[in-house]
Amino acid sequence: MLDIQEDIRALQLDSYEDDSVVASVEDGKLEEVGKSNVIEEEVSSVVANMEDGKPEELEQPEMIEEVKKKEISAPEDTEDLVEDNKKRHLNVVFIGHVDAGKSTTGGQILFLSGQVDDRTIQKYEKEAKEKSRESWYMAYIMDTNEEERVKGKTVEVGRAHFETETSRFTILDAPGHKSYVPNMISGASQADIGVLVISARKGEFETGYERGGQTREHVQLAKTLGVSKLLVVVNKMDDPTVGWSKDRYNEIESKMIPFLRSSGYNVKKDVLFLPLSGLVGSNIKTRVEKSLCPWWDGPCLFEALDAIEVPPRDPKGPFRLPIIDKFKDMGTVVMGKVESGSVREGDNLLVMPNKAQVKVLAIFIDEDKVRRAGPGENLRVRISGIEDEDILSGFVLSSVAKPIRAVYEFVAQLKILELLDNAIFTAGYKAVLHIHAVVEECEIVELIQQIDPRTKKPMKKKILFVKNDAFVVCRIQVNNLICIEKFSDFPQLGRFTLRTEGKTVAVGKVTDFASA
């Protein structure tokens, strides 16, 4: 009997090493990646060999149990998938001036929604105390690398997930510091909703809001990058200089509304203001107590996020997934958000602009393996047919039947925001173009016509240059092939910003492709 048990153990070890099966220790069950036929055959042969011995002891060997579990696990996956898809998925980007409390608020959300346990929080508290930064401990949930913790500044776009009753959310914690605006752009370009965090502390709101403050630039960028709904959270209401003061809240609201309007937001329909404290967690998951803030009758942050309506995307449209990152993991894996269409395991797709034909081997949403995914989801897709070094950020995974356009030149409508001192905008002007995940140097080749901002119609006279606040149609050229769409067809793949020397100088949309 001992020999039999050793046989079974040896078999189990072999199957664990077998590439076609990945052992998932956490779940205590095997997840099938390839075919389990090999194992089943081996098990049945062992069973056959042992039938001469004591068949009654073979009723429940571990190996057979695991194979049975695997056979049962397939329908469970399907149920999970159906279950998951009942909840809508939204990307929420946290934007605002440096030190407004974006990472702290994000950390508090994860703590209150049960994504982080008390022990981890205590560890962060201790760590923050050692750095003499007691109030930063919540931010450590979002700011994971050492540079961010030492400086107390977010550098990369942090990612985390949480759920409410009706929705699944991915938090994108964008950097507030002006040196890291390009990183903030990549975060905001994937977002459906923006949460603009403003500090109510005396002096801090003013610093962020004045010219040169990041609050203004972030709002303009968010609008350009397609963040159509904005929650403006007035944070640090518990600060001694504020004390949940209604006057301070109203003052901030009255200053922000005209600015949001001028940035293109419909304040009545698309913007909601609410007070909260990210550090102590007031008005985030549950409404703030009347004893603290008797004048607030509105929703808490979770209620506001649940209530937001975002325009539906087309699950049957041509597939588009701008690639924001790639890595090697049992093959080539690309990451990005589905902007249009749906994808299934086994689909054949194109990586543009390479025109490389690839096959979808596996799809992951967060950590879960799924068989299919629709628009709005953040995915990791394992593909075959291309090496990871042949993929760059800004490439697009697209359907074979209707691939995305790859161009060196396009026509766009621009709004000039603020040119650098004494600069004029004319043919030959060079800038850095940010469009979905693409960052590429570009040159304005020709100014075609200026548009009257009042009538929205083209002006008759020929133009050679324009200044701040002008609307202009121009032809833009890039050095490398880029994947873009017309704004009218795919807004997320047709809107862009132009930046020079760390400053956003213009925002625009692709109106046409230059004829080759």
CSV table of N, CA and C in Angstrom, one decimal, residues 133-273:
chain,number,residue,atom,x,y,z
A,133,ARG,N,6.1,61.4,9.8
A,133,ARG,CA,5.0,61.9,8.9
A,133,ARG,C,3.7,61.1,9.3
A,134,GLU,N,3.2,61.4,10.5
A,134,GLU,CA,2.1,60.6,11.1
A,134,GLU,C,0.9,60.6,10.1
A,135,SER,N,0.6,61.7,9.5
A,135,SER,CA,-0.6,61.8,8.7
A,135,SER,C,-0.5,61.2,7.3
A,136,TRP,N,0.6,60.6,7.0
A,136,TRP,CA,0.8,60.1,5.7
A,136,TRP,C,0.4,58.6,5.6
A,137,TYR,N,0.1,58.0,6.7
A,137,TYR,CA,0.0,56.5,6.7
A,137,TYR,C,-1.0,56.0,5.7
A,138,MET,N,-2.2,56.7,5.6
A,138,MET,CA,-3.2,56.2,4.6
A,138,MET,C,-2.7,56.3,3.2
A,139,ALA,N,-1.9,57.3,2.9
A,139,ALA,CA,-1.4,57.4,1.5
A,139,ALA,C,-0.4,56.3,1.2
A,140,TYR,N,0.2,55.6,2.2
A,140,TYR,CA,1.1,54.5,1.9
A,140,TYR,C,0.4,53.3,1.2
A,141,ILE,N,-1.0,53.2,1.4
A,141,ILE,CA,-1.7,52.2,0.7
A,141,ILE,C,-1.6,52.3,-0.8
A,142,MET,N,-1.7,53.6,-1.3
A,142,MET,CA,-1.6,53.9,-2.7
A,142,MET,C,-0.2,54.1,-3.2
A,143,ASP,N,0.7,54.8,-2.4
A,143,ASP,CA,2.0,55.1,-2.8
A,143,ASP,C,2.9,54.0,-2.3
A,144,THR,N,3.2,53.0,-3.2
A,144,THR,CA,3.9,51.8,-2.7
A,144,THR,C,5.4,51.8,-2.8
A,145,ASN,N,6.0,52.7,-3.6
A,145,ASN,CA,7.4,52.6,-3.7
A,145,ASN,C,8.1,53.6,-2.7
A,146,GLU,N,9.4,53.3,-2.4
A,146,GLU,CA,10.1,54.0,-1.4
A,146,GLU,C,10.2,55.5,-1.7
A,147,GLU,N,10.5,55.8,-2.9
A,147,GLU,CA,10.7,57.2,-3.3
A,147,GLU,C,9.5,58.0,-3.0
A,148,GLU,N,8.3,57.5,-3.3
A,148,GLU,CA,7.0,58.2,-3.0
A,148,GLU,C,6.8,58.3,-1.5
A,149,ARG,N,7.2,57.3,-0.8
A,149,ARG,CA,7.0,57.4,0.7
A,149,ARG,C,7.9,58.4,1.4
A,150,VAL,N,9.1,58.5,0.9
A,150,VAL,CA,10.1,59.4,1.5
A,150,VAL,C,9.7,60.8,1.2
A,151,LYS,N,9.4,61.1,0.0
A,151,LYS,CA,9.0,62.5,-0.4
A,151,LYS,C,7.6,62.8,-0.1
A,152,GLY,N,6.7,61.8,0.1
A,152,GLY,CA,5.3,62.1,0.3
A,152,GLY,C,4.6,62.5,-1.0
A,153,LYS,N,5.3,62.2,-2.1
A,153,LYS,CA,4.7,62.6,-3.4
A,153,LYS,C,4.4,61.4,-4.3
A,154,THR,N,3.3,61.4,-4.9
A,154,THR,CA,3.0,60.3,-5.8
A,154,THR,C,3.7,60.6,-7.1
A,155,VAL,N,4.4,59.5,-7.7
A,155,VAL,CA,5.1,59.7,-8.9
A,155,VAL,C,4.5,59.0,-10.0
A,156,GLU,N,4.2,57.7,-9.8
A,156,GLU,CA,3.5,56.9,-10.8
A,156,GLU,C,2.0,56.9,-10.6
A,157,VAL,N,1.3,56.4,-11.6
A,157,VAL,CA,-0.2,56.3,-11.4
A,157,VAL,C,-0.4,55.0,-10.6
A,158,GLY,N,-0.9,55.2,-9.3
A,158,GLY,CA,-1.2,54.0,-8.5
A,158,GLY,C,-2.5,53.4,-8.9
A,159,ARG,N,-2.6,52.0,-8.8
A,159,ARG,CA,-3.9,51.4,-9.2
A,159,ARG,C,-4.4,50.5,-8.1
A,160,ALA,N,-5.7,50.5,-7.9
A,160,ALA,CA,-6.3,49.7,-6.9
A,160,ALA,C,-7.8,49.5,-7.2
A,161,HIS,N,-8.4,48.5,-6.6
A,161,HIS,CA,-9.7,48.1,-6.9
A,161,HIS,C,-10.6,48.1,-5.7
A,162,PHE,N,-11.9,48.5,-5.8
A,162,PHE,CA,-12.8,48.4,-4.8
A,162,PHE,C,-14.2,48.2,-5.4
A,163,GLU,N,-15.2,47.8,-4.5
A,163,GLU,CA,-16.5,47.5,-5.0
A,163,GLU,C,-17.5,48.2,-4.1
A,164,THR,N,-18.6,48.6,-4.7
A,164,THR,CA,-19.8,49.1,-3.9
A,164,THR,C,-20.9,48.1,-4.2
A,165,GLU,N,-22.1,48.4,-3.7
A,165,GLU,CA,-23.3,47.5,-4.0
A,165,GLU,C,-23.5,47.3,-5.5
A,166,THR,N,-23.3,48.3,-6.3
A,166,THR,CA,-23.7,48.2,-7.7
A,166,THR,C,-22.6,48.3,-8.7
A,167,SER,N,-21.4,48.7,-8.3
A,167,SER,CA,-20.3,48.9,-9.2
A,167,SER,C,-19.0,48.4,-8.8
A,168,ARG,N,-18.1,48.1,-9.8
A,168,ARG,CA,-16.7,47.8,-9.5
A,168,ARG,C,-15.9,49.0,-9.9
A,169,PHE,N,-15.0,49.4,-9.1
A,169,PHE,CA,-14.2,50.6,-9.5
A,169,PHE,C,-12.7,50.3,-9.5
A,170,THR,N,-12.0,50.9,-10.4
A,170,THR,CA,-10.5,50.9,-10.4
A,170,THR,C,-10.1,52.3,-10.1
A,171,ILE,N,-9.3,52.5,-9.0
A,171,ILE,CA,-8.8,53.8,-8.6
A,171,ILE,C,-7.5,54.0,-9.4
A,172,LEU,N,-7.4,55.2,-10.1
A,172,LEU,CA,-6.1,55.6,-10.7
A,172,LEU,C,-5.7,56.8,-9.9
A,173,ASP,N,-4.6,56.6,-9.1
A,173,ASP,CA,-4.2,57.8,-8.2
A,173,ASP,C,-3.1,58.5,-9.0
A,174,ALA,N,-3.5,59.6,-9.6
A,174,ALA,CA,-2.5,60.4,-10.5
A,174,ALA,C,-1.6,61.3,-9.7
A,175,PRO,N,-0.4,61.5,-10.1
A,175,PRO,CA,0.5,62.4,-9.4
A,175,PRO,C,0.0,63.8,-9.5
A,176,GLY,N,0.2,64.6,-8.4
A,176,GLY,CA,-0.2,66.0,-8.5
A,176,GLY,C,0.9,67.0,-8.8
A,177,HIS,N,2.1,66.5,-8.7
A,177,HIS,CA,3.3,67.4,-8.9
A,177,HIS,C,3.5,67.7,-10.3
A,178,LYS,N,3.8,69.0,-10.6
A,178,LYS,CA,3.9,69.4,-12.1
A,178,LYS,C,5.0,68.6,-12.8
A,179,SER,N,6.0,68.1,-12.2
A,179,SER,CA,7.0,67.3,-12.9
A,179,SER,C,6.5,66.0,-13.4
A,180,TYR,N,5.4,65.5,-12.8
A,180,TYR,CA,4.9,64.2,-13.2
A,180,TYR,C,3.6,64.3,-14.0
A,181,VAL,N,3.3,65.5,-14.6
A,181,VAL,CA,2.0,65.6,-15.4
A,181,VAL,C,1.9,64.6,-16.5
A,182,PRO,N,3.0,64.2,-17.2
A,182,PRO,CA,2.8,63.2,-18.3
A,182,PRO,C,2.3,61.9,-17.7
A,183,ASN,N,2.7,61.5,-16.5
A,183,ASN,CA,2.1,60.3,-15.8
A,183,ASN,C,0.7,60.5,-15.5
A,184,MET,N,0.3,61.7,-15.1
A,184,MET,CA,-1.1,62.0,-14.8
A,184,MET,C,-1.9,61.9,-16.1
A,185,ILE,N,-1.4,62.3,-17.2
A,185,ILE,CA,-2.1,62.3,-18.5
A,185,ILE,C,-2.4,60.8,-18.8
A,186,SER,N,-1.4,59.9,-18.6
A,186,SER,CA,-1.6,58.5,-18.9
A,186,SER,C,-2.7,57.9,-18.0
A,187,GLY,N,-2.8,58.4,-16.8
A,187,GLY,CA,-3.8,57.9,-15.9
A,187,GLY,C,-5.2,58.4,-16.3
A,188,ALA,N,-5.3,59.7,-16.6
A,188,ALA,CA,-6.6,60.3,-16.9
A,188,ALA,C,-7.1,59.8,-18.2
A,189,SER,N,-6.2,59.4,-19.1
A,189,SER,CA,-6.7,59.0,-20.4
A,189,SER,C,-7.5,57.6,-20.3
A,190,GLN,N,-7.3,56.9,-19.2
A,190,GLN,CA,-8.0,55.7,-19.1
A,190,GLN,C,-9.3,55.8,-18.2
A,191,ALA,N,-9.6,57.0,-17.7
A,191,ALA,CA,-10.6,57.2,-16.7
A,191,ALA,C,-12.0,57.5,-17.3
A,192,ASP,N,-13.0,57.1,-16.5
A,192,ASP,CA,-14.4,57.4,-16.9
A,192,ASP,C,-14.9,58.6,-16.0
A,193,ILE,N,-14.5,58.6,-14.8
A,193,ILE,CA,-14.9,59.6,-13.8
A,193,ILE,C,-13.7,60.2,-13.2
A,194,GLY,N,-13.7,61.5,-13.0
A,194,GLY,CA,-12.6,62.2,-12.3
A,194,GLY,C,-13.1,62.6,-10.9
A,195,VAL,N,-12.2,62.4,-9.9
A,195,VAL,CA,-12.4,62.9,-8.5
A,195,VAL,C,-11.4,64.0,-8.3
A,196,LEU,N,-11.8,65.2,-8.4
A,196,LEU,CA,-10.8,66.4,-8.2
A,196,LEU,C,-10.8,66.6,-6.7
A,197,VAL,N,-9.6,66.4,-6.1
A,197,VAL,CA,-9.4,66.6,-4.7
A,197,VAL,C,-8.9,68.0,-4.4
A,198,ILE,N,-9.6,68.7,-3.6
A,198,ILE,CA,-9.1,70.1,-3.3
A,198,ILE,C,-8.9,70.2,-1.7
A,199,SER,N,-7.9,70.8,-1.3
A,199,SER,CA,-7.6,71.0,0.1
A,199,SER,C,-8.3,72.2,0.6
A,200,ALA,N,-9.1,72.1,1.7
A,200,ALA,CA,-9.8,73.2,2.3
A,200,ALA,C,-8.9,74.0,3.2
A,201,ARG,N,-7.7,73.4,3.5
A,201,ARG,CA,-6.9,74.1,4.5
A,201,ARG,C,-6.4,75.5,4.0
A,202,LYS,N,-6.4,76.4,5.0
A,202,LYS,CA,-6.1,77.8,4.6
A,202,LYS,C,-4.8,77.9,3.8
A,203,GLY,N,-4.8,78.5,2.7
A,203,GLY,CA,-3.5,78.7,1.9
A,203,GLY,C,-3.3,77.6,0.9
A,204,GLU,N,-3.8,76.3,1.2
A,204,GLU,CA,-3.5,75.2,0.3
A,204,GLU,C,-4.4,75.3,-0.9
A,205,PHE,N,-5.7,75.6,-0.7
A,205,PHE,CA,-6.6,75.7,-1.9
A,205,PHE,C,-6.1,76.8,-2.8
A,206,GLU,N,-5.7,78.0,-2.2
A,206,GLU,CA,-5.3,79.1,-3.0
A,206,GLU,C,-4.0,78.8,-3.8
A,207,THR,N,-3.1,78.1,-3.2
A,207,THR,CA,-1.8,77.7,-4.0
A,207,THR,C,-2.2,76.8,-5.2
A,208,GLY,N,-3.0,75.8,-5.0
A,208,GLY,CA,-3.4,74.9,-6.0
A,208,GLY,C,-4.2,75.6,-7.1
A,209,TYR,N,-4.9,76.6,-6.8
A,209,TYR,CA,-5.9,77.2,-7.7
A,209,TYR,C,-5.2,78.3,-8.5
A,210,GLU,N,-4.3,79.0,-8.0
A,210,GLU,CA,-3.7,80.2,-8.7
A,210,GLU,C,-3.0,79.7,-10.0
A,211,ARG,N,-2.7,80.7,-10.8
A,211,ARG,CA,-2.0,80.3,-12.1
A,211,ARG,C,-0.7,79.6,-11.7
A,212,GLY,N,-0.5,78.5,-12.5
A,212,GLY,CA,0.7,77.7,-12.2
A,212,GLY,C,0.4,76.6,-11.2
A,213,GLY,N,-0.7,76.6,-10.5
A,213,GLY,CA,-1.1,75.6,-9.6
A,213,GLY,C,-1.7,74.4,-10.4
A,214,GLN,N,-1.5,73.2,-9.8
A,214,GLN,CA,-1.9,72.0,-10.6
A,214,GLN,C,-3.4,71.8,-10.7
A,215,THR,N,-4.2,72.4,-9.8
A,215,THR,CA,-5.6,72.2,-9.8
A,215,THR,C,-6.2,72.6,-11.2
A,216,ARG,N,-5.7,73.8,-11.7
A,216,ARG,CA,-6.2,74.3,-13.0
A,216,ARG,C,-5.8,73.4,-14.1
A,217,GLU,N,-4.5,73.1,-14.2
A,217,GLU,CA,-4.0,72.3,-15.3
A,217,GLU,C,-4.7,70.9,-15.3
A,218,HIS,N,-4.8,70.3,-14.1
A,218,HIS,CA,-5.4,69.0,-14.1
A,218,HIS,C,-6.9,69.0,-14.6
A,219,VAL,N,-7.6,70.0,-14.2
A,219,VAL,CA,-9.0,70.1,-14.7
A,219,VAL,C,-9.1,70.2,-16.2
A,220,GLN,N,-8.3,71.1,-16.8
A,220,GLN,CA,-8.3,71.3,-18.2
A,220,GLN,C,-7.9,70.0,-18.9
A,221,LEU,N,-6.8,69.3,-18.4
A,221,LEU,CA,-6.4,68.1,-19.0
A,221,LEU,C,-7.5,67.0,-18.9
A,222,ALA,N,-8.1,66.9,-17.7
A,222,ALA,CA,-9.1,65.9,-17.5
A,222,ALA,C,-10.2,66.0,-18.5
A,223,LYS,N,-10.7,67.2,-18.7
A,223,LYS,CA,-11.7,67.5,-19.7
A,223,LYS,C,-11.3,67.1,-21.1
A,224,THR,N,-10.1,67.4,-21.5
A,224,THR,CA,-9.5,67.1,-22.8
A,224,THR,C,-9.4,65.6,-23.0
A,225,LEU,N,-9.0,64.9,-21.9
A,225,LEU,CA,-8.8,63.5,-22.0
A,225,LEU,C,-10.0,62.7,-21.9
A,226,GLY,N,-11.2,63.3,-21.8
A,226,GLY,CA,-12.4,62.6,-21.9
A,226,GLY,C,-13.1,62.2,-20.5
A,227,VAL,N,-12.6,62.9,-19.4
A,227,VAL,CA,-13.2,62.6,-18.2
A,227,VAL,C,-14.4,63.6,-18.1
A,228,SER,N,-15.6,63.0,-18.4
A,228,SER,CA,-16.8,63.8,-18.7
A,228,SER,C,-17.5,64.2,-17.3
A,229,LYS,N,-17.4,63.3,-16.3
A,229,LYS,CA,-18.0,63.5,-15.0
A,229,LYS,C,-17.0,63.8,-14.0
A,230,LEU,N,-17.3,64.8,-13.2
A,230,LEU,CA,-16.3,65.2,-12.2
A,230,LEU,C,-16.9,65.3,-10.8
A,231,LEU,N,-16.3,64.6,-9.8
A,231,LEU,CA,-16.7,64.8,-8.4
A,231,LEU,C,-15.7,65.7,-7.8
A,232,VAL,N,-16.1,66.9,-7.3
A,232,VAL,CA,-15.1,67.8,-6.7
A,232,VAL,C,-15.2,67.6,-5.2
A,233,VAL,N,-14.2,66.9,-4.6
A,233,VAL,CA,-14.3,66.7,-3.1
A,233,VAL,C,-13.4,67.7,-2.4
A,234,VAL,N,-14.0,68.4,-1.5
A,234,VAL,CA,-13.3,69.4,-0.7
A,234,VAL,C,-12.8,68.7,0.6
A,235,ASN,N,-11.5,68.4,0.5
A,235,ASN,CA,-10.9,67.5,1.5
A,235,ASN,C,-10.3,68.3,2.7
A,236,LYS,N,-9.9,67.6,3.7
A,236,LYS,CA,-9.3,68.3,4.9
A,236,LYS,C,-10.3,69.2,5.7
A,237,MET,N,-11.6,68.9,5.6
A,237,MET,CA,-12.6,69.7,6.3
A,237,MET,C,-12.4,69.6,7.8
A,238,ASP,N,-11.7,68.5,8.3
A,238,ASP,CA,-11.5,68.3,9.7
A,238,ASP,C,-10.3,69.2,10.2
A,239,ASP,N,-9.6,69.8,9.3
A,239,ASP,CA,-8.4,70.6,9.7
A,239,ASP,C,-8.8,71.7,10.7
A,240,PRO,N,-7.9,72.0,11.7
A,240,PRO,CA,-8.2,73.0,12.7
A,240,PRO,C,-8.5,74.4,12.0
A,241,THR,N,-7.9,74.7,10.9
A,241,THR,CA,-8.1,76.0,10.2
A,241,THR,C,-9.5,76.0,9.5
A,242,VAL,N,-10.1,74.8,9.4
A,242,VAL,CA,-11.4,74.8,8.7
A,242,VAL,C,-12.6,74.4,9.6
A,243,GLY,N,-12.4,73.3,10.4
A,243,GLY,CA,-13.5,72.9,11.3
A,243,GLY,C,-14.8,72.8,10.7
A,244,TRP,N,-14.9,72.1,9.5
A,244,TRP,CA,-16.2,71.8,8.8
A,244,TRP,C,-17.0,73.1,8.6
A,245,SER,N,-16.2,74.2,8.3
A,245,SER,CA,-16.9,75.5,8.1
A,245,SER,C,-17.7,75.6,6.8
A,246,LYS,N,-18.9,75.9,6.9
A,246,LYS,CA,-19.8,76.0,5.6
A,246,LYS,C,-19.3,77.2,4.8
A,247,ASP,N,-18.8,78.3,5.4
A,247,ASP,CA,-18.3,79.5,4.7
A,247,ASP,C,-17.1,79.1,3.8
A,248,ARG,N,-16.2,78.3,4.4
A,248,ARG,CA,-15.0,78.0,3.6
A,248,ARG,C,-15.4,77.1,2.4
A,249,TYR,N,-16.3,76.1,2.7
A,249,TYR,CA,-16.8,75.2,1.6
A,249,TYR,C,-17.4,76.0,0.5
A,250,ASN,N,-18.3,77.0,0.9
A,250,ASN,CA,-19.0,77.8,-0.1
A,250,ASN,C,-18.0,78.7,-0.9
A,251,GLU,N,-17.0,79.2,-0.2
A,251,GLU,CA,-16.0,80.0,-0.9
A,251,GLU,C,-15.3,79.3,-2.0
A,252,ILE,N,-14.9,78.0,-1.6
A,252,ILE,CA,-14.2,77.2,-2.6
A,252,ILE,C,-15.1,76.8,-3.8
A,253,GLU,N,-16.4,76.5,-3.5
A,253,GLU,CA,-17.3,76.1,-4.5
A,253,GLU,C,-17.5,77.3,-5.5
A,254,SER,N,-17.7,78.5,-4.9
A,254,SER,CA,-18.0,79.7,-5.7
A,254,SER,C,-16.8,80.1,-6.6
A,255,LYS,N,-15.6,79.8,-6.1
A,255,LYS,CA,-14.4,80.1,-7.0
A,255,LYS,C,-14.2,79.0,-8.1
A,256,MET,N,-14.6,77.8,-7.8
A,256,MET,CA,-14.3,76.7,-8.7
A,256,MET,C,-15.3,76.6,-9.8
A,257,ILE,N,-16.6,77.0,-9.5
A,257,ILE,CA,-17.7,76.8,-10.5
A,257,ILE,C,-17.4,77.6,-11.8
A,258,PRO,N,-17.0,78.9,-11.8
A,258,PRO,CA,-16.7,79.6,-13.1
A,258,PRO,C,-15.6,79.0,-13.8
A,259,PHE,N,-14.6,78.5,-13.1
A,259,PHE,CA,-13.4,77.9,-13.7
A,259,PHE,C,-13.8,76.6,-14.4
A,260,LEU,N,-14.6,75.8,-13.7
A,260,LEU,CA,-15.0,74.5,-14.3
A,260,LEU,C,-15.8,74.7,-15.6
A,261,ARG,N,-16.7,75.8,-15.5
A,261,ARG,CA,-17.5,76.1,-16.6
A,261,ARG,C,-16.6,76.5,-17.8
A,262,SER,N,-15.6,77.3,-17.5
A,262,SER,CA,-14.7,77.8,-18.6
A,262,SER,C,-13.9,76.6,-19.2
A,263,SER,N,-13.7,75.6,-18.4
A,263,SER,CA,-12.9,74.4,-18.9
A,263,SER,C,-13.8,73.5,-19.7
A,264,GLY,N,-15.1,73.8,-19.8
A,264,GLY,CA,-16.0,73.0,-20.7
A,264,GLY,C,-17.0,72.1,-19.9
A,265,TYR,N,-17.0,72.1,-18.6
A,265,TYR,CA,-17.9,71.2,-17.8
A,265,TYR,C,-19.3,71.9,-17.7
A,266,ASN,N,-20.3,71.1,-17.8
A,266,ASN,CA,-21.6,71.6,-17.5
A,266,ASN,C,-21.8,71.3,-16.0
A,267,VAL,N,-21.7,72.4,-15.2
A,267,VAL,CA,-21.7,72.3,-13.8
A,267,VAL,C,-22.9,71.7,-13.2
A,268,LYS,N,-24.1,72.0,-13.8
A,268,LYS,CA,-25.3,71.4,-13.3
A,268,LYS,C,-25.4,69.9,-13.5
A,269,LYS,N,-25.0,69.4,-14.7
A,269,LYS,CA,-25.2,68.0,-15.0
A,269,LYS,C,-24.0,67.1,-14.7
A,270,ASP,N,-22.8,67.7,-14.9
A,270,ASP,CA,-21.6,66.8,-14.9
A,270,ASP,C,-20.7,67.0,-13.7
A,271,VAL,N,-21.1,67.9,-12.7
A,271,VAL,CA,-20.2,68.1,-11.6
A,271,VAL,C,-20.9,68.1,-10.3
A,272,LEU,N,-20.3,67.4,-9.3
A,272,LEU,CA,-20.9,67.4,-8.0
A,272,LEU,C,-19.9,67.7,-6.9
A,273,PHE,N,-20.2,68.7,-6.1
A,273,PHE,CA,-19.3,69.1,-5.0
A,273,PHE,C,-19.7,68.3,-3.7
